[in-house]
Coordinates of N, CA and C and ligand atoms in Angstrom, one line a residue:
M15 N 74.0 93.2 97.4 CA 75.1 92.4 97.8 C 75.5 92.7 99.3
F16 N 75.2 93.9 99.7 CA 75.7 94.2 101.1 C 74.4 94.5 101.9
L17 N 74.3 93.7 103.0 CA 73.1 93.9 103.9 C 73.5 94.8 105.0
T18 N 75.0 94.9 105.2 CA 75.4 95.8 106.2 C 76.7 96.5 105.6
R19 N 77.2 97.5 106.3 CA 78.4 98.2 105.8 C 79.5 97.3 105.8
I20 N 80.4 97.3 104.8 CA 81.5 96.4 104.7 C 82.5 96.6 105.9
A21 N 83.0 95.6 106.5 CA 84.0 95.7 107.5 C 85.3 96.3 107.1
K22 N 86.0 97.0 108.0 CA 87.3 97.7 107.6 C 88.2 96.7 106.9
K23 N 88.3 95.5 107.7 CA 89.3 94.5 107.3 C 89.1 94.0 105.8
D24 N 87.7 93.8 105.5 CA 87.3 93.4 104.1 C 87.5 94.5 103.2
M25 N 87.4 95.7 103.6 CA 87.6 96.9 102.6 C 89.2 97.0 102.4
R26 N 89.9 96.8 103.4 CA 91.4 97.0 103.2 C 91.8 95.9 102.2
D27 N 91.3 94.7 102.3 CA 91.6 93.6 101.4 C 91.2 93.8 100.0
L28 N 90.0 94.5 99.8 CA 89.5 94.8 98.4 C 90.5 96.0 97.8
L29 N 91.0 96.8 98.6 CA 91.8 97.9 98.1 C 93.2 97.6 97.6
R30 N 93.6 96.3 97.8 CA 95.1 96.0 97.6 C 95.4 96.3 96.2
L31 N 94.8 95.8 95.2 CA 95.2 96.2 93.8 C 93.9 96.6 93.1
Y32 N 93.6 97.9 93.0 CA 92.3 98.5 92.6 C 92.4 99.0 91.3
F33 N 92.0 98.3 90.2 CA 92.0 98.7 88.8 C 90.9 99.7 88.5
I34 N 91.2 100.7 87.8 CA 90.3 101.7 87.4 C 90.4 101.9 85.9
M35 N 89.2 101.9 85.2 CA 89.3 102.0 83.6 C 88.0 102.5 83.0
G36 N 88.2 103.1 81.9 CA 87.1 103.5 81.1 C 87.6 103.4 79.7
S37 N 86.6 103.5 78.7 CA 87.0 103.1 77.3 C 88.2 104.0 76.8
N38 N 88.4 105.2 77.3 CA 89.5 106.0 76.7 C 90.8 105.8 77.4
N39 N 90.9 104.9 78.3 CA 92.2 104.5 79.0 C 92.9 103.2 78.2
C40 N 92.2 102.8 77.1 CA 92.7 101.5 76.5 C 92.9 101.8 75.0
Q41 N 93.9 101.0 74.4 CA 94.0 101.0 73.0 C 93.5 99.7 72.4
S42 N 93.3 98.7 73.2 CA 92.7 97.5 72.8 C 91.4 97.3 73.5
D43 N 90.7 96.3 73.2 CA 89.4 96.0 73.6 C 89.2 96.0 75.2
P44 N 88.6 97.0 75.8 CA 88.5 97.1 77.2 C 88.0 95.8 77.9
K45 N 87.1 95.1 77.3 CA 86.6 93.8 77.9 C 87.8 92.8 78.1
H46 N 88.6 92.8 77.0 CA 89.8 91.9 77.0 C 90.7 92.3 78.1
V47 N 91.0 93.6 78.2 CA 91.9 94.2 79.2 C 91.4 93.9 80.6
L48 N 90.1 94.0 80.8 CA 89.6 93.7 82.2 C 89.7 92.2 82.5
E49 N 89.5 91.4 81.6 CA 89.6 89.9 81.7 C 91.1 89.6 82.1
Q50 N 92.0 90.2 81.4 CA 93.4 90.0 81.7 C 93.8 90.5 83.1
A51 N 93.2 91.7 83.5 CA 93.6 92.3 84.7 C 93.2 91.4 85.9
I52 N 91.9 90.8 85.7 CA 91.3 90.1 86.7 C 92.2 88.7 86.8
K53 N 92.5 88.1 85.7 CA 93.4 87.0 85.6 C 94.7 87.4 86.3
G54 N 95.3 88.5 86.3 CA 96.4 88.8 87.0 C 96.4 89.2 88.4
G55 N 95.2 89.2 88.8 CA 95.0 89.3 90.3 C 94.4 90.6 90.9
I56 N 93.9 91.5 90.2 CA 93.2 92.6 90.8 C 92.2 92.3 91.8
S57 N 92.0 93.1 92.7 CA 91.1 92.8 93.9 C 89.8 93.5 93.9
L58 N 89.8 94.6 93.0 CA 88.6 95.5 93.0 C 88.7 96.2 91.6
F59 N 87.4 96.5 91.0 CA 87.4 97.2 89.8 C 86.6 98.5 89.9
Q60 N 87.0 99.5 89.2 CA 86.1 100.8 89.2 C 85.9 101.1 87.7
F61 N 84.6 101.4 87.4 CA 84.3 101.9 86.0 C 84.3 103.4 86.1
R62 N 85.2 104.0 85.4 CA 85.5 105.4 85.4 C 85.4 105.9 83.9
E63 N 84.2 106.3 83.4 CA 84.0 106.6 82.0 C 83.9 108.1 81.9
K64 N 84.9 108.7 81.7 CA 84.8 110.3 81.6 C 86.0 110.8 80.8
G65 N 86.0 112.1 80.4 CA 86.9 112.7 79.5 C 86.7 112.5 78.2
N66 N 87.7 112.8 77.3 CA 87.5 112.9 75.8 C 87.0 111.6 75.3
A67 N 85.9 111.7 74.4 CA 85.3 110.5 73.7 C 84.7 109.5 74.6
A68 N 84.5 109.8 75.9 CA 84.0 108.9 76.7 C 82.4 108.7 76.4
F69 N 81.9 107.5 76.6 CA 80.6 107.1 76.2 C 79.7 107.9 77.2
S70 N 78.4 108.1 76.8 CA 77.3 108.6 77.7 C 76.0 108.0 77.4
G71 N 75.1 108.2 78.3 CA 73.7 107.7 78.1 C 73.6 106.2 77.9
E72 N 72.9 105.7 77.0 CA 72.7 104.3 76.7 C 73.9 103.6 76.4
E73 N 74.8 104.2 75.6 CA 76.1 103.5 75.2 C 77.0 103.2 76.5
K74 N 76.9 104.2 77.4 CA 77.7 104.1 78.7 C 77.1 103.1 79.5
Y75 N 75.8 103.0 79.7 CA 75.0 102.0 80.4 C 75.4 100.6 80.0
H76 N 75.3 100.4 78.6 CA 75.5 99.0 78.1 C 77.0 98.6 78.2
F77 N 78.0 99.6 78.1 CA 79.4 99.4 78.2 C 79.6 98.9 79.6
A78 N 79.1 99.7 80.6 CA 79.2 99.5 82.0 C 78.7 98.1 82.4
K79 N 77.5 97.8 81.7 CA 76.9 96.3 82.1 C 77.7 95.2 81.6
E80 N 78.4 95.4 80.4 CA 79.4 94.4 79.9 C 80.5 94.2 80.8
L81 N 81.1 95.3 81.3 CA 82.2 95.1 82.2 C 81.8 94.6 83.7
Q82 N 80.6 95.0 84.0 CA 80.1 94.5 85.3 C 79.8 93.0 85.2
S83 N 79.4 92.5 84.1 CA 79.2 91.0 84.0 C 80.5 90.2 84.0
I84 N 81.5 90.8 83.5 CA 82.9 90.2 83.5 C 83.3 90.2 85.0
C85 N 83.1 91.3 85.8 CA 83.4 91.3 87.2 C 82.5 90.2 87.9
K86 N 81.4 90.2 87.7 CA 80.5 89.2 88.4 C 81.0 87.7 88.2
K87 N 81.3 87.5 86.9 CA 81.8 86.1 86.5 C 83.0 85.7 87.4
H88 N 83.8 86.7 87.7 CA 85.0 86.4 88.5 C 84.9 86.9 90.1
M89 N 83.7 87.3 90.4 CA 83.5 87.7 91.9 C 84.4 88.8 92.2
I90 N 84.6 89.7 91.3 CA 85.3 91.1 91.7 C 84.2 92.2 91.8
P91 N 84.2 92.8 92.9 CA 83.2 93.9 93.1 C 83.4 95.0 92.1
F92 N 82.3 95.6 91.7 CA 82.3 96.6 90.6 C 81.8 97.9 91.3
I93 N 82.6 99.0 91.1 CA 82.4 100.3 91.7 C 82.3 101.2 90.6
V94 N 81.3 102.2 90.7 CA 81.1 103.2 89.6 C 81.6 104.5 90.1
N95 N 82.5 105.2 89.2 CA 82.9 106.5 89.6 C 82.0 107.6 89.2
D96 N 81.9 108.6 90.1 CA 81.0 109.8 89.8 C 79.6 109.6 89.7
D97 N 79.2 108.7 88.9 CA 77.7 108.5 88.3 C 76.9 107.6 89.3
V98 N 76.4 108.2 90.4 CA 75.6 107.6 91.4 C 74.2 106.9 90.8
E99 N 73.6 107.6 89.9 CA 72.5 107.2 89.3 C 72.7 105.8 88.5
L100 N 73.9 105.9 87.7 CA 74.2 104.6 87.0 C 74.5 103.5 88.0
A101 N 75.2 103.8 89.1 CA 75.5 102.7 90.0 C 74.3 102.1 90.6
L102 N 73.2 102.9 90.9 CA 72.0 102.4 91.3 C 71.3 101.6 90.2
A103 N 71.3 102.1 89.1 CA 70.6 101.4 87.9 C 71.2 100.0 87.7
L104 N 72.5 100.0 87.9 CA 73.2 98.7 87.7 C 73.2 97.8 88.9
N105 N 72.7 98.3 90.0 CA 73.0 97.7 91.3 C 74.4 97.3 91.5
A106 N 75.2 98.3 91.3 CA 76.7 98.0 91.4 C 77.0 97.9 92.9
D107 N 78.3 97.4 93.2 CA 78.7 97.2 94.6 C 79.1 98.4 95.3
G108 N 79.2 99.5 94.6 CA 79.5 100.8 95.2 C 79.8 101.9 94.3
V109 N 80.1 103.1 94.9 CA 80.4 104.3 94.1 C 81.7 104.9 94.7
H110 N 82.4 105.7 93.8 CA 83.5 106.5 94.2 C 83.2 108.0 93.8
I111 N 83.3 108.9 94.7 CA 83.0 110.3 94.3 C 84.2 111.2 94.8
G112 N 84.2 112.3 94.2 CA 85.2 113.3 94.4 C 84.6 114.6 95.1
Q113 N 85.6 115.5 95.4 CA 85.1 116.7 96.2 C 84.1 117.5 95.4
D114 N 84.1 117.4 94.0 CA 83.3 118.3 93.2 C 81.9 117.6 92.9
D115 N 81.8 116.2 93.4 CA 80.6 115.6 93.2 C 79.7 115.8 94.3
E116 N 78.4 115.2 94.3 CA 77.6 115.5 95.4 C 78.2 115.0 96.7
S117 N 77.6 115.5 97.9 CA 78.3 115.2 99.2 C 78.3 113.7 99.5
A118 N 79.3 113.2 100.2 CA 79.3 111.9 100.6 C 78.1 111.5 101.5
E119 N 77.7 112.4 102.3 CA 76.4 112.4 103.1 C 75.2 112.1 102.3
A120 N 75.0 112.8 101.2 CA 73.9 112.6 100.2 C 74.0 111.3 99.5
V121 N 75.2 111.0 99.1 CA 75.4 109.8 98.4 C 75.1 108.6 99.3
R122 N 75.6 108.7 100.6 CA 75.4 107.5 101.5 C 73.9 107.2 101.7
R123 N 73.1 108.2 101.7 CA 71.6 108.2 101.9 C 71.0 107.5 100.8
K124 N 71.6 107.7 99.5 CA 71.0 107.1 98.3 C 71.4 105.6 98.1
I125 N 72.6 105.3 98.6 CA 73.1 104.0 98.2 C 73.0 102.9 99.4
G126 N 72.5 103.4 100.5 CA 72.3 102.4 101.6 C 73.7 101.8 102.0
D127 N 73.9 100.5 102.1 CA 75.2 100.0 102.7 C 76.1 99.6 101.5
K128 N 75.9 100.1 100.3 CA 76.9 99.8 99.3 C 78.3 100.4 99.7
I129 N 79.3 100.1 99.0 CA 80.6 100.6 99.3 C 80.6 102.1 98.8
L130 N 81.2 102.9 99.6 CA 81.3 104.4 99.3 C 82.8 104.9 99.5
G131 N 83.4 105.3 98.3 CA 84.8 105.8 98.4 C 84.8 107.2 98.1
V132 N 85.8 108.0 98.7 CA 85.8 109.5 98.5 C 87.3 109.9 98.1
S133 N 87.4 110.6 97.1 CA 88.7 111.2 96.8 C 89.1 112.3 97.8
T134 N 90.2 112.2 98.4 CA 90.6 113.3 99.4 C 92.0 113.8 99.1
H135 N 92.3 115.0 99.5 CA 93.6 115.7 99.2 C 94.2 116.3 100.4
N136 N 93.6 116.4 101.5 CA 94.1 116.9 102.7 C 93.4 116.3 104.0
L137 N 93.9 116.7 105.1 CA 93.3 116.0 106.3 C 91.9 116.3 106.6
L138 N 91.5 117.6 106.3 CA 90.2 118.0 106.6 C 89.2 117.2 105.7
E139 N 89.6 116.9 104.4 CA 88.7 116.2 103.5 C 88.7 114.8 103.9
V140 N 89.7 114.2 104.4 CA 89.7 112.8 105.0 C 88.8 112.7 106.2
E141 N 88.9 113.6 107.1 CA 88.0 113.5 108.3 C 86.6 113.8 107.9
K142 N 86.3 114.6 106.9 CA 85.0 114.9 106.6 C 84.4 113.7 105.9
A143 N 85.1 113.0 105.1 CA 84.7 111.8 104.3 C 84.3 110.8 105.4
I144 N 85.1 110.5 106.4 CA 84.9 109.5 107.4 C 83.6 109.9 108.1
A145 N 83.4 111.2 108.5 CA 82.2 111.6 109.3 C 81.1 111.4 108.4
E146 N 81.1 111.5 107.1 CA 79.9 111.3 106.3 C 79.6 110.0 105.8
G147 N 80.4 109.0 106.3 CA 80.1 107.5 106.1 C 80.9 106.9 104.9
A148 N 82.1 107.4 104.6 CA 82.9 106.7 103.6 C 83.4 105.4 104.1
D149 N 83.6 104.5 103.2 CA 84.2 103.2 103.7 C 85.7 103.1 103.3
Y150 N 86.0 104.0 102.4 CA 87.5 104.2 102.1 C 87.8 105.6 101.6
V151 N 89.0 106.0 101.6 CA 89.4 107.3 101.0 C 90.5 107.0 100.0
G152 N 90.4 107.6 98.8 CA 91.5 107.7 97.8 C 92.4 108.8 98.1
I153 N 93.7 108.6 98.2 CA 94.6 109.7 98.5 C 95.6 109.9 97.4
G154 N 95.6 111.1 96.8 CA 96.5 111.4 95.6 C 96.3 112.7 95.1
P155 N 96.9 113.0 94.0 CA 97.9 112.1 93.3 C 99.2 111.9 94.0
I156 N 99.6 110.6 94.2 CA 100.8 110.4 94.8 C 102.0 110.8 93.9
Y157 N 101.9 110.4 92.7 CA 102.9 110.8 91.7 C 102.2 111.5 90.6
S158 N 102.9 112.1 89.7 CA 102.2 112.9 88.6 C 101.7 111.9 87.5
T159 N 100.5 112.4 87.0 CA 99.7 111.5 86.1 C 99.3 112.4 84.9
E160 N 99.2 111.6 83.8 CA 98.6 112.2 82.7 C 97.2 111.8 82.4
T161 N 96.7 110.9 83.2 CA 95.4 110.2 83.0 C 94.4 111.2 83.3
K162 N 94.5 111.9 84.5 CA 93.4 112.8 85.0 C 93.8 114.2 84.6
V163 N 93.1 114.9 83.7 CA 93.6 116.2 83.2 C 93.5 117.2 84.2
D164 N 92.6 117.1 85.2 CA 92.5 118.2 86.3 C 93.2 117.7 87.6
A165 N 94.2 116.8 87.5 CA 94.8 116.4 88.8 C 95.5 117.5 89.4
K166 N 95.4 117.4 90.8 CA 96.2 118.4 91.6 C 97.7 118.0 91.6
A167 N 98.6 118.8 92.2 CA 100.0 118.5 92.1 C 100.3 117.3 92.9
A168 N 101.2 116.5 92.4 CA 101.6 115.3 93.1 C 102.1 115.6 94.5
Q169 N 101.6 114.7 95.5 CA 101.9 115.1 96.9 C 102.7 114.0 97.6
G170 N 103.1 113.0 96.9 CA 103.8 111.9 97.6 C 102.9 111.2 98.5
T171 N 103.6 110.7 99.5 CA 102.9 109.9 100.6 C 102.7 110.8 101.9
K172 N 102.9 112.0 101.8 CA 102.8 112.8 103.0 C 101.4 112.8 103.7
L173 N 100.4 112.9 102.9 CA 99.1 112.8 103.5 C 98.7 111.5 104.1
I174 N 99.3 110.4 103.6 CA 99.0 109.0 104.0 C 99.7 108.9 105.4
L175 N 100.9 109.5 105.5 CA 101.6 109.5 106.8 C 100.9 110.3 107.9
E176 N 100.5 111.5 107.4 CA 99.8 112.4 108.3 C 98.6 111.8 108.9
V177 N 97.8 111.1 108.0 CA 96.5 110.5 108.6 C 96.8 109.3 109.5
R178 N 97.8 108.6 109.2 CA 98.2 107.4 110.1 C 98.8 107.9 111.4
N179 N 99.6 109.0 111.3 CA 100.3 109.6 112.5 C 99.2 110.2 113.5
K180 N 98.1 110.5 112.9 CA 97.1 111.0 113.8 C 96.2 109.8 114.4
G181 N 96.6 108.6 114.0 CA 95.9 107.4 114.5 C 94.6 107.1 113.9
I182 N 94.4 107.7 112.6 CA 93.1 107.4 111.9 C 93.3 106.2 111.0
N183 N 92.4 105.1 111.3 CA 92.6 103.9 110.7 C 91.8 103.6 109.5
V184 N 91.2 104.7 108.9 CA 90.3 104.5 107.7 C 91.1 103.8 106.5
P185 N 90.4 102.8 105.8 CA 91.1 102.2 104.7 C 91.5 103.2 103.7
I186 N 92.7 103.2 103.3 CA 93.3 104.2 102.3 C 93.9 103.4 101.1
V187 N 93.5 104.0 99.9 CA 94.2 103.4 98.7 C 94.8 104.7 98.0
G188 N 96.0 104.6 97.7 CA 96.8 105.6 97.0 C 96.5 105.6 95.5
I189 N 96.5 106.7 94.9 CA 96.2 106.9 93.4 C 97.1 108.0 92.9
G190 N 97.5 107.7 91.5 CA 98.2 108.7 90.8 C 99.5 108.3 90.4
G191 N 99.7 107.9 89.1 CA 101.0 107.5 88.5 C 101.7 106.4 89.2
I192 N 100.9 105.4 89.7 CA 101.5 104.3 90.5 C 101.8 103.1 89.5
T193 N 103.1 102.6 89.7 CA 103.5 101.5 88.9 C 104.2 100.5 89.9
S194 N 104.7 99.3 89.3 CA 105.4 98.3 90.2 C 106.8 99.1 90.7
E195 N 107.4 100.0 90.0 CA 108.5 100.7 90.3 C 108.4 101.5 91.6
N196 N 107.2 102.3 91.7 CA 107.0 103.2 92.8 C 106.0 102.8 93.8
A197 N 105.3 101.6 93.8 CA 104.2 101.3 94.7 C 104.6 101.1 96.1
A198 N 105.8 100.6 96.4 CA 106.2 100.3 97.8 C 106.1 101.4 98.8
P199 N 106.4 102.7 98.5 CA 106.2 103.8 99.5 C 104.8 103.9 99.9
V200 N 103.9 103.6 99.0 CA 102.4 103.8 99.2 C 102.0 102.9 100.4
M201 N 102.5 101.6 100.3 CA 102.2 100.6 101.4 C 103.0 100.9 102.5
K202 N 104.2 101.3 102.4 CA 105.1 101.4 103.7 C 104.7 102.7 104.5
S203 N 104.0 103.5 103.9 CA 103.5 104.8 104.6 C 102.2 104.6 105.2
G204 N 101.7 103.4 105.0 CA 100.4 103.2 105.6 C 99.2 103.0 104.8
G205 N 99.3 103.0 103.4 CA 98.3 102.8 102.5 C 97.8 101.3 102.6
N206 N 96.7 101.0 102.3 CA 96.2 99.6 102.3 C 96.2 98.9 100.9
G207 N 96.5 99.8 99.8 CA 96.6 99.3 98.5 C 96.9 100.4 97.5
V208 N 96.9 100.0 96.3 CA 97.1 101.0 95.3 C 96.1 101.0 94.1
S209 N 95.8 102.1 93.6 CA 94.8 102.1 92.4 C 95.6 102.6 91.3
V210 N 95.3 101.9 90.1 CA 96.0 102.1 88.9 C 95.2 102.1 87.7
I211 N 95.6 102.9 86.6 CA 94.9 102.8 85.4 C 95.9 102.4 84.3
T212 N 96.7 103.3 83.9 CA 97.6 103.2 82.8 C 98.6 101.9 82.8
T213 N 99.1 101.8 84.0 CA 100.2 100.6 84.0 C 99.6 99.3 83.7
I214 N 98.3 99.2 83.8 CA 97.6 98.0 83.3 C 96.9 98.2 82.0
S215 N 96.0 99.3 82.0 CA 95.2 99.5 80.8 C 96.0 99.7 79.5
L216 N 97.2 100.2 79.5 CA 98.0 100.4 78.3 C 99.2 99.4 78.2
S217 N 99.1 98.4 79.1 CA 100.2 97.4 79.1 C 100.0 96.4 77.9
A218 N 101.2 96.0 77.4 CA 101.1 95.1 76.3 C 100.7 93.7 76.7
D219 N 100.8 93.5 78.1 CA 100.4 92.3 78.8 C 99.8 92.7 80.1
P220 N 98.4 93.0 80.0 CA 97.7 93.5 81.3 C 97.7 92.5 82.5
A221 N 97.7 91.2 82.1 CA 97.8 90.2 83.2 C 99.1 90.1 83.9
K222 N 100.1 90.3 83.0 CA 101.5 90.3 83.6 C 101.7 91.5 84.4
S223 N 101.3 92.5 84.0 CA 101.4 93.9 84.8 C 100.7 93.7 86.2
A224 N 99.5 93.3 86.1 CA 98.7 93.2 87.3 C 99.4 92.2 88.3
R225 N 99.8 91.0 87.7 CA 100.4 90.0 88.5 C 101.7 90.6 89.3
E226 N 102.5 91.3 88.4 CA 103.8 91.8 89.0 C 103.4 92.8 90.2
L227 N 102.5 93.6 90.0 CA 102.1 94.6 91.0 C 101.5 94.0 92.2
K228 N 100.6 92.9 91.9 CA 99.9 92.2 93.1 C 100.9 91.5 93.9
E229 N 102.0 90.8 93.2 CA 103.0 90.1 94.0 C 103.8 91.1 94.8
L230 N 104.1 92.3 94.3 CA 104.8 93.3 95.1 C 104.1 93.6 96.3
I231 N 102.7 94.0 96.1 CA 101.9 94.4 97.1 C 101.8 93.4 98.3
D232 N 101.7 92.1 97.8 CA 101.5 90.9 98.8 C 102.9 90.8 99.5
S233 N 104.0 91.0 98.8 CA 105.3 90.9 99.5 C 105.5 92.0 100.5
L234 N 104.7 93.0 100.5 CA 105.0 94.1 101.5 C 104.0 94.0 102.6
G235 N 103.2 92.9 102.6 CA 102.5 92.5 103.8 C 101.1 93.4 104.0
Ligands
FQP27 N1 88.4 107.8 90.3 C1 89.1 107.9 91.5 N2 89.3 106.8 92.2 C2 90.0 106.9 93.3 C3 90.1 105.6 94.1 F1 90.2 106.0 95.6 F2 89.2 104.8 94.0 F3 91.3 105.1 93.9 N3 90.6 108.0 93.8 C4 90.5 109.1 93.0 C5 89.8 109.1 91.8 C6 89.6 110.4 91.0 O1 88.3 110.5 90.5 P1 87.8 111.4 89.4 O2 86.4 111.4 89.2 O3 88.7 111.4 88.2 O4 88.2 112.9 90.1 P2 87.7 113.5 91.3 O5 88.2 112.9 92.5 O6 88.2 114.9 91.2 O7 86.2 113.4 91.3
MG28 MG1 84.9 112.2 90.4

């Protein structure tokens, strides 16, 4: 899909409402939840299959392929978390890696011009991710979260502010406990979008939850 690296402006647009989900983030059918989230206006999707009762091997591959085909149908780019080999096997649109995964430099060499996102928790990690070819950085956890069992302490928007005050214009998405009620500070501090799991994946009406969040983000410019 990408013959060259994605432009910053296009990356910022994709990050506006970034839905992340795996089978253990849902109580109803994940395929239906994804369809509804897309209907509600998400701009990007990340397949994050990890933690208790997560699929692996063949099951994980086929589950990923099902969700990827839903994204393709609606022209929503499909990002794979952690599992670079799976991303390549699926010809996914990109990967997201953390500090404990293989280096961004090594992953960039494997994926060519696909989208590369990196989880960051301090200024050094942000600068290193940029130097190694990241197209965006995830900054968080902004607020406390139950979704990620090994999450670090919530840091609010201070790192987003620090990065922007240093004049660094890397595309930034906030992550961690974000809902319609607390999303505004992420955008006002200089984030380009918000990534969410629970507020959509466990919603009684995922389309409505996505729509409310998207309308809020769009109202903040
Ligand atoms: N999946 C993610 N996506 C983002 C994104 F920026 F896309 F919103 N930021 C952070 C994470 C966390 O990823 P995870 O694999 O659980 O933990 P770690 O970062 O420790 O590897
Ligand atoms: Mg990871």
